[in-house]
Amino acid sequence: MSKSVIIIGCGIAGPVLAMLLKHKGFDVVIYERQSEIQQSGLTLGLSPQTFKVLNILGLAEPLLKECQALDEGVTYSQVRKQELGRIDVSRMRRGFGWPLVLAVRTRYCQFLYESAKERGVEIHFKKRCVDVLQEDERVTAVFEDGTEAEGDLLVGCDGLHSAVRDILFGKEEVTYMGLVQIGGFSPTPEVLKSDKATMRQFFGDGAHFMGAPVSSDQMVWVTTIPQPTEAREDWRRLSLEEAHEMVKGLQAASWENGPKQLIAGATGVTKYGLYERPILDIWHKGRVVLLGDAAHPTSPHIGQGANQAMEDCYHLVRLLCKAGPFTDTSLETAFTEYESIRIPIVRKSVAQAKKEGERRVTVGKEACDARDEAILAGGGHDPERMKVQMELIMGPFVGESEI
Ligand SMILES: Cc1cc2nc3c(=O)[nH]c(=O)nc-3n(C[C@H](O)[C@H](O)[C@H](O)COP(=O)(O)OP(=O)(O)OC[C@H]3O[C@@H](n4cnc5c(N)ncnc54)[C@H](O)[C@@H]3O)c2cc1C
């Protein structure tokens, strides 16, 4: 008997989960609240975990062609006016089989959506999930337009503001972290033209700037700054007038050797506040389970949000395959094991990202000196962050995939 899965959300996790489930013979339908795939956001760092999971579907190599692989990372102290170190990122491919890349989020979403459609996944837009009912081993998703959908189980892949999470565990506000990021895309300025694909980080006093190539002639840049008044988590592209107004007061707009030129050349600018939610001890209730940002939103400073979502997809599908016939008991076992594998890892990832965000906005000469000294001693990276990141990118499996 076929097993039917309802997925709420067609961001990053939703389509990948759907394709993996379909690949293993499940019936699957995605419901997305937007009227089309979202055309907003900047870039996502994709590390080997994403490629390992997409390789199960034959999508890793095609995705690589859509992304910019990075060769090196250079860290610079804007306080000391000194380079703090250089890391050879290209060795990641040698060590882990897949590189570290930057994906333009809109392009990545479109790629996943098209791939899911090609594989026959049914996707419905303009379907905002507002309730989930569970009765007699069936789950019903209720949508804002009054329609309903029924399945054997439901996965909430509906992001930071997950409605499914609120429905399961009660509404709780997301917490503004006191940081905003302002970023955009710009033509590569003369001063940053290079044979190597280099991600550059500039650590200042109370501000951080990152610039990296997304193609042979375009770069993405993002500056992180503290802002006590809450800024919306809004990935909308600003109008040129709004953008001009926004960037002229930025500290990094006067930093030479890249930041100044990138900010001045911006063709589109986005500003968003960073938010967090506690990581729950349990991600499921009955036949409904959370995945990706719905379960564990993260600040973006170590580039793990999208990659951790891929690990969730891998383990959930692997465990659902192992579960045999869907009964309340077999699903309870699968969901409990999924949580016991994933929760310790995402706790580590989210905590490290938060710490990295705080380090980026270090204030005061003495504190900045201590931070810069640590990066210098680590050869261009904070050793603790590197240790955690190296552990994370080993996931979700070593050797052969089990699905
Ligand atoms: C528009 C947007 C832009 C982003 N840009 C960046 C970026 O530039 N850099 C970065 O590091 N991270 C960005 N993120 C976050 C990043 O995509 C996620 O951290 C990560 O990829 C995890 O993916 P996810 O699928 O769990 O969540 P998401 O990618 O957030 O996807 C969730 C999906 O669920 C849909 N949804 C939400 N509520 C409902 C509902 N009630 N019913 C039906 N559907 C619903 C949303 O519309 C969305 O498509 C962005 C997220 C969004 C939504």
Tab-separated table of C-alpha atoms in Angstrom, residues 157-361:
chain	number	residue	atom	x	y	z
A	157	CYS	CA	9.140	22.464	6.156
A	158	ASP	CA	7.691	25.942	6.584
A	159	GLY	CA	10.707	27.847	7.815
A	160	LEU	CA	11.471	30.269	10.640
A	161	HIS	CA	7.854	31.323	11.255
A	162	SER	CA	6.554	27.748	10.953
A	163	ALA	CA	2.790	27.580	11.298
A	164	VAL	CA	3.039	23.797	11.754
A	165	ARG	CA	5.318	24.292	14.759
A	166	ASP	CA	2.856	26.773	16.297
A	167	ILE	CA	-0.023	24.370	15.681
A	168	LEU	CA	1.842	21.473	17.309
A	169	PHE	CA	3.391	23.201	20.273
A	170	GLY	CA	1.587	26.542	20.692
A	171	LYS	CA	2.437	29.971	19.370
A	172	GLU	CA	5.678	31.440	20.615
A	173	GLU	CA	7.313	34.631	19.361
A	174	VAL	CA	10.610	34.460	17.479
A	175	THR	CA	13.341	36.523	19.168
A	176	TYR	CA	15.170	39.337	17.413
A	177	MET	CA	18.930	38.870	17.952
A	178	GLY	CA	19.891	42.575	17.826
A	179	LEU	CA	21.769	42.142	14.534
A	180	VAL	CA	20.906	43.074	10.999
A	181	GLN	CA	22.531	42.157	7.757
A	182	ILE	CA	22.537	44.403	4.735
A	183	GLY	CA	23.751	42.887	1.513
A	184	GLY	CA	23.512	42.880	-2.229
A	185	PHE	CA	24.959	41.904	-5.561
A	186	SER	CA	27.518	44.080	-7.386
A	187	PRO	CA	29.749	43.840	-10.449
A	188	THR	CA	33.236	42.656	-9.412
A	189	PRO	CA	35.271	45.830	-8.815
A	190	GLU	CA	38.737	46.161	-10.373
A	191	VAL	CA	40.433	45.895	-6.979
A	192	LEU	CA	38.950	42.407	-6.379
A	193	LYS	CA	39.493	40.861	-9.818
A	194	SER	CA	41.495	37.678	-9.378
A	195	ASP	CA	42.141	34.254	-10.924
A	196	LYS	CA	40.960	32.683	-7.683
A	197	ALA	CA	37.405	32.583	-6.314
A	198	THR	CA	38.113	34.278	-2.987
A	199	MET	CA	35.735	34.886	-0.110
A	200	ARG	CA	36.945	37.972	1.754
A	201	GLN	CA	36.030	38.805	5.302
A	202	PHE	CA	36.771	42.156	6.943
A	203	PHE	CA	36.505	42.373	10.731
A	204	GLY	CA	36.005	45.942	12.011
A	205	ASP	CA	35.064	47.568	15.294
A	206	GLY	CA	31.334	46.842	15.572
A	207	ALA	CA	30.895	45.710	11.967
A	208	HIS	CA	31.809	42.823	9.693
A	209	PHE	CA	31.858	42.644	5.908
A	210	MET	CA	31.976	39.655	3.569
A	211	GLY	CA	32.379	39.736	-0.203
A	212	ALA	CA	32.598	36.725	-2.526
A	213	PRO	CA	32.148	35.911	-6.223
A	214	VAL	CA	28.910	34.390	-7.468
A	215	SER	CA	30.054	34.304	-11.110
A	216	SER	CA	33.007	35.454	-13.210
A	217	ASP	CA	31.893	39.106	-13.008
A	218	GLN	CA	29.413	39.412	-10.093
A	219	MET	CA	29.877	39.353	-6.347
A	220	VAL	CA	27.643	39.090	-3.333
A	221	TRP	CA	28.421	41.148	-0.265
A	222	VAL	CA	26.922	41.271	3.225
A	223	THR	CA	27.668	43.475	6.191
A	224	THR	CA	26.609	42.509	9.719
A	225	ILE	CA	25.963	45.318	12.197
A	226	PRO	CA	24.237	45.637	15.583
A	227	GLN	CA	20.882	47.411	15.594
A	228	PRO	CA	18.969	47.602	18.869
A	229	THR	CA	15.613	48.431	17.254
A	230	GLU	CA	14.021	45.400	15.725
A	231	ALA	CA	14.410	45.023	11.956
A	232	ARG	CA	11.989	42.800	10.093
A	233	GLU	CA	13.103	39.426	8.800
A	234	ASP	CA	12.439	40.617	5.314
A	235	TRP	CA	14.343	39.326	2.296
A	236	ARG	CA	12.720	41.783	-0.107
A	237	ARG	CA	14.987	43.579	-2.602
A	238	LEU	CA	14.905	47.349	-1.863
A	239	SER	CA	14.278	49.968	-4.520
A	240	LEU	CA	17.417	51.791	-5.728
A	241	GLU	CA	16.406	54.945	-3.799
A	242	GLU	CA	15.816	52.976	-0.569
A	243	ALA	CA	19.086	51.108	-1.117
A	244	HIS	CA	21.070	54.301	-1.708
A	245	GLU	CA	19.711	55.794	1.501
A	246	MET	CA	20.435	52.603	3.434
A	247	VAL	CA	24.054	52.017	2.385
A	248	LYS	CA	25.427	55.528	2.633
A	249	GLY	CA	25.631	55.421	6.439
A	250	LEU	CA	27.298	52.010	6.614
A	251	GLN	CA	30.659	51.805	8.362
A	252	ALA	CA	31.995	49.466	5.671
A	253	ALA	CA	31.086	51.942	2.920
A	254	SER	CA	34.394	53.712	3.636
A	255	TRP	CA	36.565	50.561	3.888
A	256	GLU	CA	39.103	50.394	1.054
A	257	ASN	CA	40.184	47.276	-0.853
A	258	GLY	CA	36.742	45.967	-1.693
A	259	PRO	CA	33.919	46.856	0.698
A	260	LYS	CA	33.676	50.496	-0.403
A	261	GLN	CA	33.677	49.565	-4.089
A	262	LEU	CA	31.169	46.715	-3.675
A	263	ILE	CA	28.729	48.825	-1.679
A	264	ALA	CA	29.005	51.704	-4.157
A	265	GLY	CA	28.354	49.353	-7.089
A	266	ALA	CA	25.339	47.540	-5.635
A	267	THR	CA	22.598	46.816	-8.135
A	268	GLY	CA	20.199	45.424	-5.535
A	269	VAL	CA	20.197	45.641	-1.751
A	270	THR	CA	18.385	43.598	0.890
A	271	LYS	CA	18.168	44.258	4.630
A	272	TYR	CA	16.975	41.690	7.147
A	273	GLY	CA	16.999	41.253	10.895
A	274	LEU	CA	18.308	38.006	12.386
A	275	TYR	CA	15.981	35.942	14.565
A	276	GLU	CA	16.167	32.854	16.727
A	277	ARG	CA	13.797	30.332	18.277
A	278	PRO	CA	14.656	27.787	20.934
A	279	ILE	CA	15.474	24.304	19.648
A	280	LEU	CA	12.733	22.083	21.039
A	281	ASP	CA	13.488	18.708	22.649
A	282	ILE	CA	10.745	17.093	20.569
A	283	TRP	CA	9.981	17.885	16.931
A	284	HIS	CA	6.919	15.713	16.397
A	285	LYS	CA	3.435	15.079	17.700
A	286	GLY	CA	1.519	12.046	16.447
A	287	ARG	CA	1.975	11.890	12.681
A	288	VAL	CA	3.330	15.408	12.224
A	289	VAL	CA	7.033	16.296	12.312
A	290	LEU	CA	9.196	19.386	11.764
A	291	LEU	CA	12.220	19.696	9.489
A	292	GLY	CA	14.735	22.446	8.519
A	293	ASP	CA	14.264	25.976	9.840
A	294	ALA	CA	10.842	25.027	11.206
A	295	ALA	CA	12.671	22.859	13.756
A	296	HIS	CA	15.988	24.700	14.121
A	297	PRO	CA	16.312	28.173	12.571
A	298	THR	CA	19.844	29.542	12.677
A	299	SER	CA	21.667	32.778	12.091
A	300	PRO	CA	23.621	32.493	8.842
A	301	HIS	CA	27.179	33.194	10.096
A	302	ILE	CA	28.639	29.722	9.578
A	303	GLY	CA	26.617	28.933	6.467
A	304	GLN	CA	24.883	25.831	7.831
A	305	GLY	CA	21.100	26.557	7.621
A	306	ALA	CA	20.499	24.993	4.223
A	307	ASN	CA	23.047	22.195	4.796
A	308	GLN	CA	21.567	21.111	8.108
A	309	ALA	CA	18.139	20.970	6.439
A	310	MET	CA	19.599	18.482	3.920
A	311	GLU	CA	20.828	16.285	6.750
A	312	ASP	CA	17.323	16.307	8.241
A	313	CYS	CA	15.912	15.201	4.869
A	314	TYR	CA	18.399	12.347	4.583
A	315	HIS	CA	17.797	10.933	8.052
A	316	LEU	CA	14.032	11.358	8.032
A	317	VAL	CA	13.678	9.547	4.690
A	318	ARG	CA	16.129	6.811	5.737
A	319	LEU	CA	14.152	6.201	8.943
A	320	LEU	CA	10.766	6.302	7.211
A	321	CYS	CA	12.024	3.641	4.767
A	322	LYS	CA	13.136	1.544	7.727
A	323	ALA	CA	9.797	2.033	9.519
A	324	GLY	CA	7.882	-0.422	7.327
A	325	PRO	CA	4.078	-0.002	7.374
A	326	PHE	CA	3.086	3.367	8.858
A	327	THR	CA	1.505	2.753	12.233
A	328	ASP	CA	1.426	5.138	15.175
A	329	THR	CA	4.134	2.999	16.791
A	330	SER	CA	6.443	2.697	13.769
A	331	LEU	CA	6.240	6.447	13.146
A	332	GLU	CA	6.852	7.256	16.815
A	333	THR	CA	10.019	5.126	16.645
A	334	ALA	CA	11.203	6.758	13.402
A	335	PHE	CA	10.565	10.325	14.619
A	336	THR	CA	12.226	9.681	17.987
A	337	GLU	CA	15.345	8.316	16.322
A	338	TYR	CA	15.363	11.216	13.831
A	339	GLU	CA	15.322	13.675	16.747
A	340	SER	CA	17.975	11.829	18.699
A	341	ILE	CA	20.355	11.975	15.711
A	342	ARG	CA	19.621	15.524	14.650
A	343	ILE	CA	19.069	17.551	17.838
A	344	PRO	CA	22.628	17.334	19.277
A	345	ILE	CA	24.123	18.302	15.905
A	346	VAL	CA	21.865	21.256	15.195
A	347	ARG	CA	22.290	22.536	18.750
A	348	LYS	CA	26.043	22.678	18.126
A	349	SER	CA	25.607	24.308	14.722
A	350	VAL	CA	23.128	26.961	15.883
A	351	ALA	CA	25.218	27.827	18.975
A	352	GLN	CA	28.398	28.213	16.909
A	353	ALA	CA	26.600	30.441	14.389
A	354	LYS	CA	25.363	32.660	17.219
A	355	LYS	CA	28.853	32.910	18.691
A	356	GLU	CA	30.276	33.797	15.291
A	357	GLY	CA	27.657	36.560	14.903
A	358	GLU	CA	28.671	38.063	18.242
A	359	ARG	CA	32.351	37.927	17.252
A	360	ARG	CA	31.560	39.771	14.037
A	361	VAL	CA	30.265	42.814	15.886
